[in-house]
XYZ file of C-alpha atoms in Angstrom:
428
model
C 11.869 -70.998 -29.143
C 14.180 -71.761 -32.024
C 16.530 -69.717 -34.179
C 15.569 -69.084 -37.784
C 16.951 -67.516 -40.948
C 13.865 -67.707 -43.127
C 10.927 -65.687 -44.450
C 8.482 -64.028 -42.031
C 5.016 -62.699 -42.743
C 4.499 -59.130 -41.562
C 1.342 -57.197 -40.711
C -0.739 -60.359 -41.408
C -0.759 -59.430 -45.088
C 1.361 -61.980 -46.899
C 4.259 -59.488 -46.900
C 7.517 -61.366 -46.347
C 10.955 -60.452 -45.104
C 13.500 -62.812 -46.648
C 16.495 -64.159 -44.777
C 15.583 -62.367 -41.535
C 17.439 -63.593 -38.481
C 15.791 -63.847 -35.066
C 13.630 -66.203 -33.028
C 10.213 -67.718 -33.579
C 7.849 -69.657 -31.335
C 7.833 -73.199 -32.757
C 4.605 -74.078 -31.006
C 2.453 -71.209 -32.268
C 4.184 -70.265 -35.527
C 5.306 -67.006 -37.105
C 1.879 -65.421 -37.413
C 0.967 -65.488 -33.725
C -0.334 -62.126 -32.426
C 1.596 -60.863 -29.426
C -0.642 -58.057 -28.245
C 1.333 -55.379 -30.098
C -0.062 -55.906 -33.538
C 1.657 -59.078 -34.729
C 5.428 -58.807 -34.184
C 6.846 -60.986 -31.444
C 8.956 -59.298 -28.747
C 12.011 -60.915 -30.301
C 11.190 -59.498 -33.726
C 10.612 -56.025 -32.276
C 13.978 -56.262 -30.557
C 15.624 -57.352 -33.793
C 14.262 -54.452 -35.798
C 15.034 -51.948 -33.040
C 18.633 -53.135 -33.053
C 18.667 -52.932 -36.850
C 17.563 -49.307 -36.668
C 20.225 -48.394 -34.125
C 22.983 -50.229 -35.989
C 22.015 -48.494 -39.204
C 21.991 -45.066 -37.557
C 25.193 -45.410 -35.523
C 27.863 -44.958 -38.251
C 26.530 -41.492 -39.114
C 26.790 -40.139 -35.583
C 30.371 -38.865 -35.889
C 29.677 -35.462 -34.345
C 28.339 -36.982 -31.122
C 31.325 -39.250 -30.502
C 33.328 -36.847 -28.329
C 30.564 -34.993 -26.493
C 30.183 -34.861 -22.745
C 27.027 -36.971 -22.464
C 24.568 -36.405 -19.622
C 20.996 -37.698 -19.455
C 18.127 -35.983 -17.677
C 16.326 -38.415 -15.352
C 12.731 -39.189 -16.272
C 10.503 -36.627 -14.560
C 13.426 -34.191 -14.240
C 12.162 -31.587 -16.685
C 13.475 -30.688 -20.143
C 16.427 -28.457 -19.212
C 19.833 -29.533 -17.967
C 22.551 -27.328 -16.517
C 26.197 -28.082 -17.276
C 28.508 -26.582 -14.641
C 32.165 -25.644 -14.966
C 34.234 -24.491 -12.015
C 36.470 -21.528 -12.734
C 40.211 -21.840 -11.984
C 41.516 -20.302 -8.773
C 43.921 -17.423 -9.303
C 47.638 -17.621 -8.601
C 48.854 -16.713 -5.098
C 52.188 -14.964 -5.582
C 52.269 -12.954 -2.329
C 54.235 -14.666 0.473
C 52.261 -15.506 3.621
C 53.119 -13.596 6.796
C 54.733 -15.799 9.405
C 52.130 -17.209 11.792
C 49.227 -15.456 10.023
C 46.484 -17.500 8.381
C 45.769 -16.035 4.952
C 42.304 -15.168 3.730
C 40.476 -18.159 2.275
C 39.231 -18.310 -1.286
C 35.793 -18.942 -2.735
C 35.035 -21.269 -5.587
C 32.927 -20.027 -8.468
C 31.250 -21.838 -11.321
C 29.880 -20.916 -14.737
C 26.832 -22.664 -16.129
C 25.510 -23.571 -19.571
C 21.895 -24.655 -20.014
C 20.480 -26.970 -22.666
C 16.824 -27.729 -23.373
C 15.840 -31.053 -24.879
C 13.661 -31.177 -27.997
C 11.981 -34.151 -29.623
C 12.521 -35.315 -33.188
C 11.052 -38.113 -35.248
C 9.560 -39.387 -38.478
C 7.561 -42.303 -39.831
C 6.466 -44.094 -42.981
C 2.869 -45.221 -43.435
C 1.750 -48.328 -45.330
C -1.673 -49.165 -46.699
C -3.130 -52.654 -46.581
C -3.170 -52.730 -50.380
C 0.526 -51.923 -50.548
C 1.330 -54.647 -48.049
C -0.766 -57.174 -49.970
C 0.590 -56.353 -53.419
C 4.147 -55.047 -53.032
C 7.018 -57.310 -54.027
C 9.438 -55.439 -51.704
C 10.120 -56.041 -48.013
C 8.558 -52.803 -46.882
C 9.167 -53.042 -43.145
C 12.798 -53.971 -43.650
C 13.388 -51.206 -46.199
C 11.472 -48.612 -44.188
C 13.508 -49.486 -41.110
C 16.731 -49.101 -43.082
C 15.698 -45.745 -44.543
C 14.380 -44.440 -41.228
C 17.540 -45.576 -39.480
C 19.610 -43.594 -41.946
C 17.296 -40.618 -41.508
C 17.521 -40.814 -37.719
C 21.302 -41.053 -37.788
C 21.753 -38.130 -40.163
C 19.181 -36.027 -38.321
C 20.717 -36.484 -34.866
C 24.214 -36.021 -36.225
C 23.233 -32.817 -38.037
C 21.602 -31.352 -34.924
C 24.926 -31.612 -33.111
C 26.951 -30.485 -36.129
C 24.969 -27.274 -36.586
C 25.541 -26.344 -32.944
C 29.274 -26.977 -33.259
C 29.771 -24.978 -36.473
C 28.043 -22.042 -34.792
C 31.078 -21.587 -32.548
C 32.669 -18.166 -32.227
C 36.277 -19.205 -32.954
C 36.809 -19.373 -36.702
C 40.036 -19.462 -38.692
C 39.955 -18.829 -42.428
C 42.424 -21.268 -44.019
C 45.864 -20.517 -42.559
C 44.924 -16.918 -41.783
C 45.428 -15.482 -45.270
C 41.956 -13.905 -45.420
C 39.482 -12.479 -42.923
C 36.103 -13.680 -44.188
C 34.397 -16.699 -45.752
C 33.539 -14.957 -49.009
C 37.237 -14.265 -49.636
C 38.274 -17.931 -49.642
C 39.588 -18.894 -53.073
C 39.817 -22.231 -54.858
C 40.441 -23.634 -58.311
C 43.217 -21.174 -59.124
C 45.980 -22.334 -61.449
C 48.474 -20.577 -59.192
C 48.409 -22.921 -56.190
C 49.483 -20.287 -53.665
C 46.224 -18.421 -54.263
C 44.092 -21.384 -53.177
C 42.854 -21.650 -49.609
C 42.826 -25.409 -49.078
C 43.270 -27.289 -45.788
C 47.003 -27.423 -45.025
C 49.264 -28.546 -42.199
C 49.965 -24.902 -41.400
C 46.241 -24.262 -40.939
C 46.036 -27.239 -38.554
C 49.124 -26.052 -36.698
C 47.592 -22.610 -36.162
C 44.397 -24.147 -34.788
C 46.400 -26.328 -32.411
C 48.292 -23.282 -31.195
C 44.986 -21.601 -30.398
C 43.731 -24.589 -28.394
C 46.990 -24.920 -26.488
C 46.888 -21.237 -25.519
C 43.393 -21.829 -24.122
C 44.692 -24.788 -22.059
C 42.206 -27.069 -23.810
C 42.654 -30.626 -22.571
C 43.312 -33.368 -25.095
C 41.255 -36.510 -25.691
C 43.382 -39.623 -25.193
C 46.496 -37.546 -25.763
C 45.384 -35.713 -28.915
C 43.027 -33.082 -30.185
C 40.253 -34.277 -32.486
C 39.258 -33.005 -35.929
C 36.123 -33.805 -37.927
C 36.932 -33.327 -41.590
C 35.266 -33.780 -44.987
C 36.790 -36.246 -47.500
C 37.395 -33.420 -49.987
C 39.653 -31.722 -47.433
C 41.330 -35.016 -46.535
C 42.471 -35.281 -50.144
C 44.263 -31.924 -49.863
C 45.798 -32.623 -46.446
C 47.078 -36.187 -46.600
C 49.740 -35.574 -49.237
C 51.958 -33.993 -46.555
C 54.974 -36.153 -45.706
C 54.299 -35.810 -41.971
C 50.852 -37.409 -42.247
C 50.591 -40.622 -40.210
C 47.979 -43.349 -40.612
C 46.273 -44.909 -37.558
C 48.276 -48.145 -37.588
C 51.431 -46.053 -37.227
C 50.464 -44.606 -33.844
C 47.622 -46.633 -32.306
C 46.637 -50.256 -31.773
C 43.428 -51.379 -33.533
C 41.295 -51.231 -30.386
C 42.324 -47.611 -29.779
C 41.319 -46.312 -33.226
C 38.177 -44.181 -33.257
C 35.392 -44.995 -35.675
C 36.073 -43.107 -38.905
C 39.645 -42.226 -37.893
C 41.952 -41.844 -40.879
C 45.191 -40.393 -39.509
C 47.071 -37.884 -37.404
C 49.209 -34.801 -37.885
C 50.391 -31.999 -35.584
C 48.910 -33.796 -32.576
C 45.410 -33.939 -34.108
C 43.574 -37.182 -34.863
C 41.278 -36.808 -37.869
C 37.804 -38.341 -38.104
C 36.471 -38.367 -41.671
C 32.783 -37.830 -42.385
C 30.753 -36.904 -45.442
C 28.442 -35.179 -42.932
C 31.125 -32.594 -42.080
C 29.676 -29.130 -42.655
C 29.861 -27.637 -46.150
C 28.685 -24.078 -46.741
C 27.150 -24.228 -50.215
C 25.689 -21.315 -52.172
C 22.712 -22.132 -54.390
C 23.002 -21.250 -58.064
C 21.592 -17.893 -59.163
C 20.251 -19.308 -62.423
C 19.038 -22.687 -63.675
C 21.820 -22.397 -66.236
C 24.779 -21.613 -64.003
C 25.871 -20.784 -60.485
C 26.922 -17.242 -61.467
C 25.392 -14.460 -63.533
C 27.200 -12.347 -66.117
C 26.515 -8.649 -66.548
C 25.463 -7.918 -70.133
C 24.916 -4.180 -69.698
C 25.973 -1.796 -66.948
C 23.506 0.338 -65.028
C 22.136 3.243 -67.035
C 22.731 6.726 -65.672
C 22.897 6.676 -61.886
C 20.908 3.462 -61.388
C 22.136 0.105 -60.185
C 19.956 -1.899 -62.559
C 21.944 -4.412 -64.591
C 21.005 -6.669 -67.458
C 22.343 -10.222 -67.238
C 22.855 -12.965 -69.817
C 21.328 -15.832 -67.831
C 17.728 -16.780 -67.020
C 16.611 -15.371 -63.647
C 13.424 -15.136 -61.606
C 12.192 -13.522 -58.393
C 13.373 -16.417 -56.218
C 16.811 -14.763 -56.020
C 15.480 -11.463 -54.608
C 17.150 -10.826 -51.253
C 20.121 -13.093 -52.034
C 23.584 -12.041 -50.964
C 25.926 -11.849 -53.958
C 29.541 -11.044 -54.743
C 30.928 -8.839 -57.490
C 34.698 -8.431 -57.573
C 34.810 -9.978 -54.050
C 32.543 -7.306 -52.559
C 29.141 -8.103 -51.070
C 25.876 -6.775 -52.453
C 22.203 -7.761 -52.294
C 19.636 -8.383 -54.998
C 16.790 -5.950 -54.414
C 14.593 -6.680 -57.432
C 14.290 -8.804 -60.559
C 12.491 -7.587 -63.674
C 12.759 -9.795 -66.733
C 16.457 -10.089 -67.500
C 17.566 -7.288 -65.160
C 18.446 -7.162 -61.482
C 18.836 -4.268 -59.056
C 21.811 -4.393 -56.686
C 22.161 -2.640 -53.324
C 24.877 -2.286 -50.732
C 22.807 -3.830 -47.915
C 19.598 -5.748 -47.236
C 17.775 -2.507 -46.449
C 18.254 -1.573 -50.135
C 20.377 1.444 -49.352
C 21.718 3.149 -52.463
C 24.901 4.862 -51.378
C 26.332 5.394 -54.855
C 26.293 3.885 -58.307
C 28.125 0.563 -58.337
C 30.752 0.674 -61.118
C 30.224 -2.693 -62.816
C 31.053 -3.303 -66.441
C 29.983 -5.755 -69.099
C 31.365 -9.233 -68.437
C 31.628 -8.850 -64.648
C 30.457 -11.960 -62.802
C 27.743 -11.828 -60.138
C 28.351 -14.770 -57.805
C 26.302 -16.176 -54.904
C 27.666 -14.742 -51.681
C 26.775 -17.321 -49.045
C 29.991 -19.328 -49.473
C 33.489 -18.635 -50.822
C 34.850 -16.417 -53.587
C 32.951 -16.915 -56.856
C 30.394 -18.901 -54.874
C 32.807 -21.789 -54.286
C 31.944 -24.326 -51.558
C 33.510 -23.713 -48.147
C 34.303 -26.635 -45.813
C 34.319 -26.491 -42.021
C 36.946 -28.607 -40.260
C 36.209 -28.729 -36.522
C 39.178 -29.141 -34.165
C 38.472 -29.419 -30.446
C 39.603 -30.713 -27.091
C 37.870 -32.512 -24.252
C 34.624 -31.121 -22.783
C 34.211 -28.636 -25.615
C 30.553 -29.572 -26.032
C 27.859 -31.709 -24.486
C 24.758 -33.617 -25.504
C 21.808 -34.746 -23.439
C 18.548 -36.632 -23.725
C 15.814 -37.717 -21.336
C 16.314 -41.153 -19.793
C 14.064 -43.521 -21.690
C 13.713 -40.988 -24.506
C 16.634 -42.046 -26.667
C 16.340 -43.381 -30.178
C 13.158 -45.444 -30.282
C 11.827 -47.666 -33.081
C 8.028 -47.770 -33.313
C 5.965 -50.244 -35.339
C 2.168 -49.925 -35.593
C 0.325 -52.835 -37.173
C -2.804 -52.751 -39.321
C -5.734 -51.889 -37.075
C -3.572 -50.882 -34.103
C -5.162 -47.416 -34.189
C -8.497 -48.912 -33.126
C -11.494 -46.844 -34.186
C -9.178 -44.421 -36.015
C -8.470 -47.275 -38.451
C -11.795 -49.170 -38.417
C -11.056 -51.163 -41.591
C -7.453 -52.114 -40.733
C -6.116 -50.127 -43.692
C -3.026 -48.416 -42.273
C 0.206 -49.523 -40.653
C 3.363 -47.560 -39.964
C 6.963 -47.753 -38.853
C 8.827 -44.787 -37.381
C 11.354 -43.401 -34.938
C 11.611 -40.653 -32.361
C 14.309 -39.323 -30.073
C 14.878 -36.534 -27.575
C 18.092 -34.561 -27.797
C 19.923 -31.327 -27.063
C 23.480 -30.231 -27.896
C 25.322 -27.248 -26.453
C 28.823 -25.792 -26.740
C 30.245 -25.877 -23.222
C 33.571 -24.047 -23.572
C 33.948 -21.943 -26.724
C 37.693 -21.659 -26.183
C 38.129 -25.418 -26.523
C 36.964 -25.489 -30.140
C 38.025 -23.825 -33.380
C 36.517 -24.055 -36.851
C 38.841 -23.933 -39.859
C 37.052 -22.805 -43.016
C 38.685 -23.627 -46.340
C 37.878 -24.437 -49.925
C 38.928 -27.736 -51.505
C 40.524 -28.750 -54.774
C 37.440 -30.891 -55.468
C 34.096 -29.315 -54.579
C 31.219 -31.127 -52.882
C 28.953 -31.176 -55.965
């Protein structure tokens, strides 16, 4: 066996991968069949590693999970157990009398593993005629897909937590969060005070720290608003290089911040192809809540939650250039809604006026856990032309793909808080 950095033929088709590093059998050559459709074991190992390396940088949300694998043959459900603290004993013991013993108790959280995966299929004609390195590019794209998929699965579980703080506590709901105001005090951006309030919450819950600090996962748009504070410290100011977490950008108020473009953003889709918001052209006639708007609309927005003057309503019907608004999804008409010409109708799934809302997660140790089945982690799968046997009798199809088993669960709600804010620059 000898090391090479040259072109390899793939799928027996003349397709080449240029500058690929690995090993090749010098006695039999690069095109030797190895019983798995043409790629040598070394090549399969190389591409599997390439997939994992490509996926790894995106997995920010999994970095601090309590990780437990289910043994093969152990079923699909795992039970995380947490022992409850013993109460204080403030009553003095009687002299010579043995006190009553105590009993330990535990709370449990269950998680069930699911399987995820995707693949790209090639035809023999594509492999014979394409000028691109299809296996290499497919592996890169699938690696990115796998990384973002697995990261998002964990992220969506985490942002579903019950402890939410809206900015620094100025408002009580997501749709009230403001941004883009010329008067800076009216904007609800991520601030040191918001971080400090979240830290106070975690401390009151006795949440344990991770390597001496709490951890935050934050979007770059929010980083821009936060790092101008004079108390912000960069990693080299408090940690040696080997102690810096992947993606770590700095620390403030005892929280180490991990930056990720995959941090959750609550985005409201536009109500019209022309603009995010609608403008009322004519108020409802008589006692009806039917309003004419200036923008182009269609029935796809029926059922959408919207905001008018910061109050929530629902679109019950669309007819040409008019919409009908109701106070709830059941289309209850409590009273005529007093809108006037020029009032804006904004999407209601995010912040005020439909502005994007960013979730910054701050948590302590053992706040959440992830699991997979042993042997069922991220797997790279290559199928050569004809490997399907009679299902591919003319050797016309090949594929490359990935699959993984995974589950994520919040273990202790009290050890995690989600700060929701707007940002001076939106994620558009």
